[in-house]
Amino acid sequence: MPEVFHPVPEVVHPAPESYLPPQVQEPAAPVPPFTSRVFYGVMFDAGSTGTRIHIYKFIQKDPVELPVLDSEMYHAIKPGLSEYKYNPEEGGNTIRQLLKIAKKTIPEEDWKRTPVVLRATAGLRLLTEEQAEGILNEVREVFEESPFYVPSNSVSIMNGINEVNFLTGHLYSNTRRTVGILDLWRINTNNIPPKVKENY
């Protein structure tokens, strides 16, 4: 009777762990060091006696901290925007002149991300709503045609609440302290002449 041969199945044993090929990990890309960033901002103060431009330069030295003010450039032009209540286009031209200074001060590559804002005070408050809006709309058009960034509500008349909050430092804190004010507009006091006796 022929001998029956039963083949033994081949068992493949995994190689010892010490013989496994080492996994090669690619080195992580180095994180580039944070370099200081420079920001600019343009603020127009449209007062009763003139319009002033403030060009601010900010530097951020740490990504987790807010930028700090590095320098400020200031220039004023007279008269104020309220003097152009019958000719808003001329008032807009005064803003164009001041924007030329901003373009000379701020690097061109930063124009598109530099916000421009105008806040008017006493002079425009004394005008009729139609006259004030005519001037503000002209300023808005000048801003829109400029190469700078124009945020929403970039042109408006500042009320006394914002002014006193700035003066008392409430814009920078969560204080609940109440403050009372008397809003004495400078244009009113400037226009009151002293009484002089003609005969002594």
JSON list of C-alpha atoms in Angstrom, two decimals:
[
{"chain": "A", "resi": 1, "resn": "MET", "atom": "CA", "xyz": [0.00, 0.00, 0.00]},
{"chain": "A", "resi": 2, "resn": "PRO", "atom": "CA", "xyz": [1.59, 3.28, -1.04]},
{"chain": "A", "resi": 3, "resn": "GLU", "atom": "CA", "xyz": [2.64, 5.60, 1.70]},
{"chain": "A", "resi": 4, "resn": "VAL", "atom": "CA", "xyz": [0.45, 8.68, 2.05]},
{"chain": "A", "resi": 5, "resn": "PHE", "atom": "CA", "xyz": [2.40, 11.90, 2.37]},
{"chain": "A", "resi": 6, "resn": "HIS", "atom": "CA", "xyz": [0.69, 14.85, 4.04]},
{"chain": "A", "resi": 7, "resn": "PRO", "atom": "CA", "xyz": [2.56, 18.09, 3.38]},
{"chain": "A", "resi": 8, "resn": "VAL", "atom": "CA", "xyz": [3.03, 20.32, 6.36]},
{"chain": "A", "resi": 9, "resn": "PRO", "atom": "CA", "xyz": [1.75, 23.83, 5.64]},
{"chain": "A", "resi": 10, "resn": "GLU", "atom": "CA", "xyz": [4.45, 26.43, 5.67]},
{"chain": "A", "resi": 11, "resn": "VAL", "atom": "CA", "xyz": [4.10, 28.87, 8.53]},
{"chain": "A", "resi": 12, "resn": "VAL", "atom": "CA", "xyz": [5.66, 32.28, 8.02]},
{"chain": "A", "resi": 13, "resn": "HIS", "atom": "CA", "xyz": [6.81, 33.71, 11.30]},
{"chain": "A", "resi": 14, "resn": "PRO", "atom": "CA", "xyz": [7.26, 37.47, 11.53]},
{"chain": "A", "resi": 15, "resn": "ALA", "atom": "CA", "xyz": [10.77, 38.66, 11.96]},
{"chain": "A", "resi": 16, "resn": "PRO", "atom": "CA", "xyz": [11.78, 39.61, 15.46]},
{"chain": "A", "resi": 17, "resn": "GLU", "atom": "CA", "xyz": [11.05, 43.18, 16.34]},
{"chain": "A", "resi": 18, "resn": "SER", "atom": "CA", "xyz": [14.72, 43.90, 16.50]},
{"chain": "A", "resi": 19, "resn": "TYR", "atom": "CA", "xyz": [15.00, 43.03, 12.84]},
{"chain": "A", "resi": 20, "resn": "LEU", "atom": "CA", "xyz": [12.18, 45.24, 11.62]},
{"chain": "A", "resi": 21, "resn": "PRO", "atom": "CA", "xyz": [13.46, 47.99, 9.36]},
{"chain": "A", "resi": 22, "resn": "PRO", "atom": "CA", "xyz": [13.49, 51.30, 11.22]},
{"chain": "A", "resi": 23, "resn": "GLN", "atom": "CA", "xyz": [10.86, 53.82, 10.18]},
{"chain": "A", "resi": 24, "resn": "VAL", "atom": "CA", "xyz": [12.40, 56.96, 8.88]},
{"chain": "A", "resi": 25, "resn": "GLN", "atom": "CA", "xyz": [10.66, 60.14, 10.03]},
{"chain": "A", "resi": 26, "resn": "GLU", "atom": "CA", "xyz": [11.17, 63.22, 8.01]},
{"chain": "A", "resi": 27, "resn": "PRO", "atom": "CA", "xyz": [12.31, 66.19, 10.07]},
{"chain": "A", "resi": 28, "resn": "ALA", "atom": "CA", "xyz": [9.62, 68.77, 10.77]},
{"chain": "A", "resi": 29, "resn": "ALA", "atom": "CA", "xyz": [9.92, 71.96, 8.83]},
{"chain": "A", "resi": 30, "resn": "PRO", "atom": "CA", "xyz": [11.44, 74.67, 10.98]},
{"chain": "A", "resi": 31, "resn": "VAL", "atom": "CA", "xyz": [9.02, 77.34, 12.14]},
{"chain": "A", "resi": 32, "resn": "PRO", "atom": "CA", "xyz": [10.19, 80.67, 10.79]},
{"chain": "A", "resi": 33, "resn": "PRO", "atom": "CA", "xyz": [10.78, 83.27, 13.49]},
{"chain": "A", "resi": 34, "resn": "PHE", "atom": "CA", "xyz": [8.15, 86.00, 13.82]},
{"chain": "A", "resi": 35, "resn": "THR", "atom": "CA", "xyz": [9.27, 89.22, 12.23]},
{"chain": "A", "resi": 36, "resn": "SER", "atom": "CA", "xyz": [7.93, 92.57, 13.32]},
{"chain": "A", "resi": 37, "resn": "ARG", "atom": "CA", "xyz": [4.93, 93.79, 11.34]},
{"chain": "A", "resi": 38, "resn": "VAL", "atom": "CA", "xyz": [4.18, 97.42, 10.56]},
{"chain": "A", "resi": 39, "resn": "PHE", "atom": "CA", "xyz": [0.67, 98.85, 10.30]},
{"chain": "A", "resi": 40, "resn": "TYR", "atom": "CA", "xyz": [-0.60, 102.31, 9.42]},
{"chain": "A", "resi": 41, "resn": "GLY", "atom": "CA", "xyz": [-3.81, 104.18, 10.11]},
{"chain": "A", "resi": 42, "resn": "VAL", "atom": "CA", "xyz": [-5.12, 107.53, 8.87]},
{"chain": "A", "resi": 43, "resn": "MET", "atom": "CA", "xyz": [-7.47, 109.59, 11.04]},
{"chain": "A", "resi": 44, "resn": "PHE", "atom": "CA", "xyz": [-9.11, 112.88, 10.02]},
{"chain": "A", "resi": 45, "resn": "ASP", "atom": "CA", "xyz": [-10.27, 115.24, 12.76]},
{"chain": "A", "resi": 46, "resn": "ALA", "atom": "CA", "xyz": [-12.74, 117.61, 11.09]},
{"chain": "A", "resi": 47, "resn": "GLY", "atom": "CA", "xyz": [-13.12, 120.38, 13.64]},
{"chain": "A", "resi": 48, "resn": "SER", "atom": "CA", "xyz": [-14.74, 123.79, 13.56]},
{"chain": "A", "resi": 49, "resn": "THR", "atom": "CA", "xyz": [-11.57, 125.75, 12.74]},
{"chain": "A", "resi": 50, "resn": "GLY", "atom": "CA", "xyz": [-9.81, 123.28, 10.47]},
{"chain": "A", "resi": 51, "resn": "THR", "atom": "CA", "xyz": [-9.29, 119.70, 9.36]},
{"chain": "A", "resi": 52, "resn": "ARG", "atom": "CA", "xyz": [-6.37, 117.75, 10.78]},
{"chain": "A", "resi": 53, "resn": "ILE", "atom": "CA", "xyz": [-4.86, 114.52, 9.50]},
{"chain": "A", "resi": 54, "resn": "HIS", "atom": "CA", "xyz": [-3.12, 112.11, 11.87]},
{"chain": "A", "resi": 55, "resn": "ILE", "atom": "CA", "xyz": [-1.02, 109.37, 10.28]},
{"chain": "A", "resi": 56, "resn": "TYR", "atom": "CA", "xyz": [-0.19, 106.63, 12.78]},
{"chain": "A", "resi": 57, "resn": "LYS", "atom": "CA", "xyz": [2.47, 103.96, 12.47]},
{"chain": "A", "resi": 58, "resn": "PHE", "atom": "CA", "xyz": [2.09, 100.82, 14.59]},
{"chain": "A", "resi": 59, "resn": "ILE", "atom": "CA", "xyz": [4.55, 97.97, 15.13]},
{"chain": "A", "resi": 60, "resn": "GLN", "atom": "CA", "xyz": [3.65, 94.45, 16.25]},
{"chain": "A", "resi": 61, "resn": "LYS", "atom": "CA", "xyz": [6.71, 92.71, 17.68]},
{"chain": "A", "resi": 62, "resn": "ASP", "atom": "CA", "xyz": [4.94, 89.64, 19.06]},
{"chain": "A", "resi": 63, "resn": "PRO", "atom": "CA", "xyz": [2.11, 87.67, 17.38]},
{"chain": "A", "resi": 64, "resn": "VAL", "atom": "CA", "xyz": [0.19, 87.32, 20.65]},
{"chain": "A", "resi": 65, "resn": "GLU", "atom": "CA", "xyz": [0.34, 91.01, 21.52]},
{"chain": "A", "resi": 66, "resn": "LEU", "atom": "CA", "xyz": [-1.42, 94.02, 20.09]},
{"chain": "A", "resi": 67, "resn": "PRO", "atom": "CA", "xyz": [0.53, 96.47, 17.92]},
{"chain": "A", "resi": 68, "resn": "VAL", "atom": "CA", "xyz": [1.97, 99.48, 19.72]},
{"chain": "A", "resi": 69, "resn": "LEU", "atom": "CA", "xyz": [2.15, 103.05, 18.46]},
{"chain": "A", "resi": 70, "resn": "ASP", "atom": "CA", "xyz": [5.55, 103.83, 17.00]},
{"chain": "A", "resi": 71, "resn": "SER", "atom": "CA", "xyz": [5.07, 107.32, 15.57]},
{"chain": "A", "resi": 72, "resn": "GLU", "atom": "CA", "xyz": [2.48, 109.90, 14.55]},
{"chain": "A", "resi": 73, "resn": "MET", "atom": "CA", "xyz": [2.55, 112.50, 11.77]},
{"chain": "A", "resi": 74, "resn": "TYR", "atom": "CA", "xyz": [0.23, 115.49, 11.98]},
{"chain": "A", "resi": 75, "resn": "HIS", "atom": "CA", "xyz": [-0.85, 118.18, 9.51]},
{"chain": "A", "resi": 76, "resn": "ALA", "atom": "CA", "xyz": [-3.68, 120.73, 9.59]},
{"chain": "A", "resi": 77, "resn": "ILE", "atom": "CA", "xyz": [-5.49, 122.77, 6.97]},
{"chain": "A", "resi": 78, "resn": "LYS", "atom": "CA", "xyz": [-7.91, 125.68, 7.33]},
{"chain": "A", "resi": 79, "resn": "PRO", "atom": "CA", "xyz": [-10.78, 126.48, 7.24]},
{"chain": "A", "resi": 80, "resn": "GLY", "atom": "CA", "xyz": [-12.94, 123.65, 8.58]},
{"chain": "A", "resi": 81, "resn": "LEU", "atom": "CA", "xyz": [-15.31, 121.59, 6.44]},
{"chain": "A", "resi": 82, "resn": "SER", "atom": "CA", "xyz": [-18.32, 123.48, 7.76]},
{"chain": "A", "resi": 83, "resn": "GLU", "atom": "CA", "xyz": [-17.17, 126.53, 5.80]},
{"chain": "A", "resi": 84, "resn": "TYR", "atom": "CA", "xyz": [-17.96, 124.62, 2.60]},
{"chain": "A", "resi": 85, "resn": "LYS", "atom": "CA", "xyz": [-21.64, 124.07, 3.36]},
{"chain": "A", "resi": 86, "resn": "TYR", "atom": "CA", "xyz": [-22.58, 125.77, 0.07]},
{"chain": "A", "resi": 87, "resn": "ASN", "atom": "CA", "xyz": [-19.76, 124.16, -1.90]},
{"chain": "A", "resi": 88, "resn": "PRO", "atom": "CA", "xyz": [-19.11, 120.59, -0.67]},
{"chain": "A", "resi": 89, "resn": "GLU", "atom": "CA", "xyz": [-16.83, 119.87, -3.64]},
{"chain": "A", "resi": 90, "resn": "GLU", "atom": "CA", "xyz": [-14.30, 122.39, -2.36]},
{"chain": "A", "resi": 91, "resn": "GLY", "atom": "CA", "xyz": [-14.44, 120.75, 1.03]},
{"chain": "A", "resi": 92, "resn": "GLY", "atom": "CA", "xyz": [-13.67, 117.43, -0.63]},
{"chain": "A", "resi": 93, "resn": "ASN", "atom": "CA", "xyz": [-10.62, 119.00, -2.28]},
{"chain": "A", "resi": 94, "resn": "THR", "atom": "CA", "xyz": [-9.17, 119.83, 1.14]},
{"chain": "A", "resi": 95, "resn": "ILE", "atom": "CA", "xyz": [-9.39, 116.14, 2.02]},
{"chain": "A", "resi": 96, "resn": "ARG", "atom": "CA", "xyz": [-7.64, 115.26, -1.25]},
{"chain": "A", "resi": 97, "resn": "GLN", "atom": "CA", "xyz": [-4.77, 117.58, -0.34]},
{"chain": "A", "resi": 98, "resn": "LEU", "atom": "CA", "xyz": [-4.34, 115.87, 3.01]},
{"chain": "A", "resi": 99, "resn": "LEU", "atom": "CA", "xyz": [-4.52, 112.42, 1.44]},
{"chain": "A", "resi": 100, "resn": "LYS", "atom": "CA", "xyz": [-1.56, 113.36, -0.75]},
{"chain": "A", "resi": 101, "resn": "ILE", "atom": "CA", "xyz": [0.46, 113.75, 2.45]},
{"chain": "A", "resi": 102, "resn": "ALA", "atom": "CA", "xyz": [-0.66, 110.29, 3.55]},
{"chain": "A", "resi": 103, "resn": "LYS", "atom": "CA", "xyz": [0.45, 108.80, 0.22]},
{"chain": "A", "resi": 104, "resn": "LYS", "atom": "CA", "xyz": [3.88, 110.37, 0.62]},
{"chain": "A", "resi": 105, "resn": "THR", "atom": "CA", "xyz": [4.22, 109.10, 4.19]},
{"chain": "A", "resi": 106, "resn": "ILE", "atom": "CA", "xyz": [2.89, 105.54, 3.90]},
{"chain": "A", "resi": 107, "resn": "PRO", "atom": "CA", "xyz": [4.66, 102.98, 1.65]},
{"chain": "A", "resi": 108, "resn": "GLU", "atom": "CA", "xyz": [2.63, 102.21, -1.46]},
{"chain": "A", "resi": 109, "resn": "GLU", "atom": "CA", "xyz": [2.49, 98.49, -0.70]},
{"chain": "A", "resi": 110, "resn": "ASP", "atom": "CA", "xyz": [0.59, 99.30, 2.51]},
{"chain": "A", "resi": 111, "resn": "TRP", "atom": "CA", "xyz": [-2.05, 101.59, 1.00]},
{"chain": "A", "resi": 112, "resn": "LYS", "atom": "CA", "xyz": [-4.70, 98.92, 0.41]},
{"chain": "A", "resi": 113, "resn": "ARG", "atom": "CA", "xyz": [-4.66, 97.76, 4.04]},
{"chain": "A", "resi": 114, "resn": "THR", "atom": "CA", "xyz": [-4.40, 101.19, 5.67]},
{"chain": "A", "resi": 115, "resn": "PRO", "atom": "CA", "xyz": [-7.82, 102.38, 6.94]},
{"chain": "A", "resi": 116, "resn": "VAL", "atom": "CA", "xyz": [-8.93, 105.99, 6.54]},
{"chain": "A", "resi": 117, "resn": "VAL", "atom": "CA", "xyz": [-11.52, 107.42, 8.93]},
{"chain": "A", "resi": 118, "resn": "LEU", "atom": "CA", "xyz": [-12.99, 110.91, 9.40]},
{"chain": "A", "resi": 119, "resn": "ARG", "atom": "CA", "xyz": [-14.84, 112.15, 12.46]},
{"chain": "A", "resi": 120, "resn": "ALA", "atom": "CA", "xyz": [-16.41, 115.60, 12.43]},
{"chain": "A", "resi": 121, "resn": "THR", "atom": "CA", "xyz": [-17.22, 117.59, 15.56]},
{"chain": "A", "resi": 122, "resn": "ALA", "atom": "CA", "xyz": [-18.66, 121.00, 16.43]},
{"chain": "A", "resi": 123, "resn": "GLY", "atom": "CA", "xyz": [-18.53, 122.66, 13.01]},
{"chain": "A", "resi": 124, "resn": "LEU", "atom": "CA", "xyz": [-20.77, 120.18, 11.23]},
{"chain": "A", "resi": 125, "resn": "ARG", "atom": "CA", "xyz": [-23.06, 119.81, 14.23]},
{"chain": "A", "resi": 126, "resn": "LEU", "atom": "CA", "xyz": [-24.24, 123.39, 13.73]},
{"chain": "A", "resi": 127, "resn": "LEU", "atom": "CA", "xyz": [-25.21, 122.85, 10.09]},
{"chain": "A", "resi": 128, "resn": "THR", "atom": "CA", "xyz": [-28.56, 121.62, 8.88]},
{"chain": "A", "resi": 129, "resn": "GLU", "atom": "CA", "xyz": [-28.81, 117.89, 8.32]},
{"chain": "A", "resi": 130, "resn": "GLU", "atom": "CA", "xyz": [-28.88, 118.42, 4.55]},
{"chain": "A", "resi": 131, "resn": "GLN", "atom": "CA", "xyz": [-25.77, 120.62, 4.59]},
{"chain": "A", "resi": 132, "resn": "ALA", "atom": "CA", "xyz": [-23.84, 118.25, 6.86]},
{"chain": "A", "resi": 133, "resn": "GLU", "atom": "CA", "xyz": [-24.75, 115.18, 4.80]},
{"chain": "A", "resi": 134, "resn": "GLY", "atom": "CA", "xyz": [-23.73, 116.97, 1.61]},
{"chain": "A", "resi": 135, "resn": "ILE", "atom": "CA", "xyz": [-20.24, 117.50, 2.98]},
{"chain": "A", "resi": 136, "resn": "LEU", "atom": "CA", "xyz": [-19.97, 114.01, 4.48]},
{"chain": "A", "resi": 137, "resn": "ASN", "atom": "CA", "xyz": [-21.06, 112.40, 1.21]},
{"chain": "A", "resi": 138, "resn": "GLU", "atom": "CA", "xyz": [-18.41, 114.36, -0.65]},
{"chain": "A", "resi": 139, "resn": "VAL", "atom": "CA", "xyz": [-15.77, 113.11, 1.78]},
{"chain": "A", "resi": 140, "resn": "ARG", "atom": "CA", "xyz": [-17.00, 109.54, 1.30]},
{"chain": "A", "resi": 141, "resn": "GLU", "atom": "CA", "xyz": [-16.55, 109.88, -2.47]},
{"chain": "A", "resi": 142, "resn": "VAL", "atom": "CA", "xyz": [-13.02, 111.19, -1.98]},
{"chain": "A", "resi": 143, "resn": "PHE", "atom": "CA", "xyz": [-12.21, 108.25, 0.28]},
{"chain": "A", "resi": 144, "resn": "GLU", "atom": "CA", "xyz": [-13.64, 105.73, -2.19]},
{"chain": "A", "resi": 145, "resn": "GLU", "atom": "CA", "xyz": [-11.51, 107.05, -5.03]},
{"chain": "A", "resi": 146, "resn": "SER", "atom": "CA", "xyz": [-8.37, 106.89, -2.89]},
{"chain": "A", "resi": 147, "resn": "PRO", "atom": "CA", "xyz": [-6.08, 103.81, -2.81]},
{"chain": "A", "resi": 148, "resn": "PHE", "atom": "CA", "xyz": [-6.63, 103.33, 0.92]},
{"chain": "A", "resi": 149, "resn": "TYR", "atom": "CA", "xyz": [-8.93, 100.91, 2.74]},
{"chain": "A", "resi": 150, "resn": "VAL", "atom": "CA", "xyz": [-12.32, 102.47, 3.53]},
{"chain": "A", "resi": 151, "resn": "PRO", "atom": "CA", "xyz": [-14.15, 100.64, 6.36]},
{"chain": "A", "resi": 152, "resn": "SER", "atom": "CA", "xyz": [-17.89, 100.87, 6.86]},
{"chain": "A", "resi": 153, "resn": "ASN", "atom": "CA", "xyz": [-19.06, 104.02, 8.64]},
{"chain": "A", "resi": 154, "resn": "SER", "atom": "CA", "xyz": [-15.70, 105.62, 7.93]},
{"chain": "A", "resi": 155, "resn": "VAL", "atom": "CA", "xyz": [-17.18, 109.14, 7.74]},
{"chain": "A", "resi": 156, "resn": "SER", "atom": "CA", "xyz": [-19.51, 110.49, 10.42]},
{"chain": "A", "resi": 157, "resn": "ILE", "atom": "CA", "xyz": [-20.14, 113.19, 13.01]},
{"chain": "A", "resi": 158, "resn": "MET", "atom": "CA", "xyz": [-18.77, 112.24, 16.42]},
{"chain": "A", "resi": 159, "resn": "ASN", "atom": "CA", "xyz": [-21.15, 112.71, 19.31]},
{"chain": "A", "resi": 160, "resn": "GLY", "atom": "CA", "xyz": [-20.29, 113.94, 22.77]},
{"chain": "A", "resi": 161, "resn": "ILE", "atom": "CA", "xyz": [-20.57, 110.44, 24.25]},
{"chain": "A", "resi": 162, "resn": "ASN", "atom": "CA", "xyz": [-17.62, 109.17, 22.22]},
{"chain": "A", "resi": 163, "resn": "GLU", "atom": "CA", "xyz": [-15.59, 112.26, 23.02]},
{"chain": "A", "resi": 164, "resn": "VAL", "atom": "CA", "xyz": [-16.01, 112.00, 26.79]},
{"chain": "A", "resi": 165, "resn": "ASN", "atom": "CA", "xyz": [-15.37, 108.23, 26.75]},
{"chain": "A", "resi": 166, "resn": "PHE", "atom": "CA", "xyz": [-12.06, 108.91, 25.03]},
{"chain": "A", "resi": 167, "resn": "LEU", "atom": "CA", "xyz": [-11.08, 111.72, 27.38]},
{"chain": "A", "resi": 168, "resn": "THR", "atom": "CA", "xyz": [-11.87, 109.68, 30.50]},
{"chain": "A", "resi": 169, "resn": "GLY", "atom": "CA", "xyz": [-10.20, 106.51, 29.21]},
{"chain": "A", "resi": 170, "resn": "HIS", "atom": "CA", "xyz": [-13.41, 104.49, 29.18]},
{"chain": "A", "resi": 171, "resn": "LEU", "atom": "CA", "xyz": [-12.66, 103.21, 25.69]},
{"chain": "A", "resi": 172, "resn": "TYR", "atom": "CA", "xyz": [-9.79, 101.15, 27.09]},
{"chain": "A", "resi": 173, "resn": "SER", "atom": "CA", "xyz": [-11.42, 99.59, 30.16]},
{"chain": "A", "resi": 174, "resn": "ASN", "atom": "CA", "xyz": [-14.56, 97.90, 31.45]},
{"chain": "A", "resi": 175, "resn": "THR", "atom": "CA", "xyz": [-15.28, 100.52, 34.07]},
{"chain": "A", "resi": 176, "resn": "ARG", "atom": "CA", "xyz": [-18.85, 101.11, 35.19]},
{"chain": "A", "resi": 177, "resn": "ARG", "atom": "CA", "xyz": [-18.13, 104.54, 36.60]},
{"chain": "A", "resi": 178, "resn": "THR", "atom": "CA", "xyz": [-20.68, 107.16, 35.55]},
{"chain": "A", "resi": 179, "resn": "VAL", "atom": "CA", "xyz": [-19.48, 110.50, 34.22]},
{"chain": "A", "resi": 180, "resn": "GLY", "atom": "CA", "xyz": [-21.50, 113.67, 33.73]},
{"chain": "A", "resi": 181, "resn": "ILE", "atom": "CA", "xyz": [-20.44, 116.35, 31.22]},
{"chain": "A", "resi": 182, "resn": "LEU", "atom": "CA", "xyz": [-21.36, 119.77, 29.94]},
{"chain": "A", "resi": 183, "resn": "ASP", "atom": "CA", "xyz": [-20.73, 119.86, 26.19]},
{"chain": "A", "resi": 184, "resn": "LEU", "atom": "CA", "xyz": [-19.55, 123.42, 25.48]},
{"chain": "A", "resi": 185, "resn": "TRP", "atom": "CA", "xyz": [-18.76, 123.52, 21.78]},
{"chain": "A", "resi": 186, "resn": "ARG", "atom": "CA", "xyz": [-15.66, 125.50, 21.01]},
{"chain": "A", "resi": 187, "resn": "ILE", "atom": "CA", "xyz": [-17.20, 127.13, 17.95]},
{"chain": "A", "resi": 188, "resn": "ASN", "atom": "CA", "xyz": [-19.89, 128.66, 20.13]},
{"chain": "A", "resi": 189, "resn": "THR", "atom": "CA", "xyz": [-17.48, 130.17, 22.62]},
{"chain": "A", "resi": 190, "resn": "ASN", "atom": "CA", "xyz": [-15.15, 131.35, 19.88]},
{"chain": "A", "resi": 191, "resn": "ASN", "atom": "CA", "xyz": [-17.94, 133.27, 18.20]},
{"chain": "A", "resi": 192, "resn": "ILE", "atom": "CA", "xyz": [-18.97, 135.22, 21.30]},
{"chain": "A", "resi": 193, "resn": "PRO", "atom": "CA", "xyz": [-17.06, 138.56, 21.26]},
{"chain": "A", "resi": 194, "resn": "PRO", "atom": "CA", "xyz": [-16.28, 140.33, 24.52]},
{"chain": "A", "resi": 195, "resn": "LYS", "atom": "CA", "xyz": [-18.33, 143.41, 25.35]},
{"chain": "A", "resi": 196, "resn": "VAL", "atom": "CA", "xyz": [-16.21, 146.53, 25.17]},
{"chain": "A", "resi": 197, "resn": "LYS", "atom": "CA", "xyz": [-17.38, 149.91, 26.42]},
{"chain": "A", "resi": 198, "resn": "GLU", "atom": "CA", "xyz": [-17.00, 152.64, 23.84]},
{"chain": "A", "resi": 199, "resn": "ASN", "atom": "CA", "xyz": [-16.73, 155.48, 26.34]},
{"chain": "A", "resi": 200, "resn": "TYR", "atom": "CA", "xyz": [-14.78, 155.45, 29.55]}
]
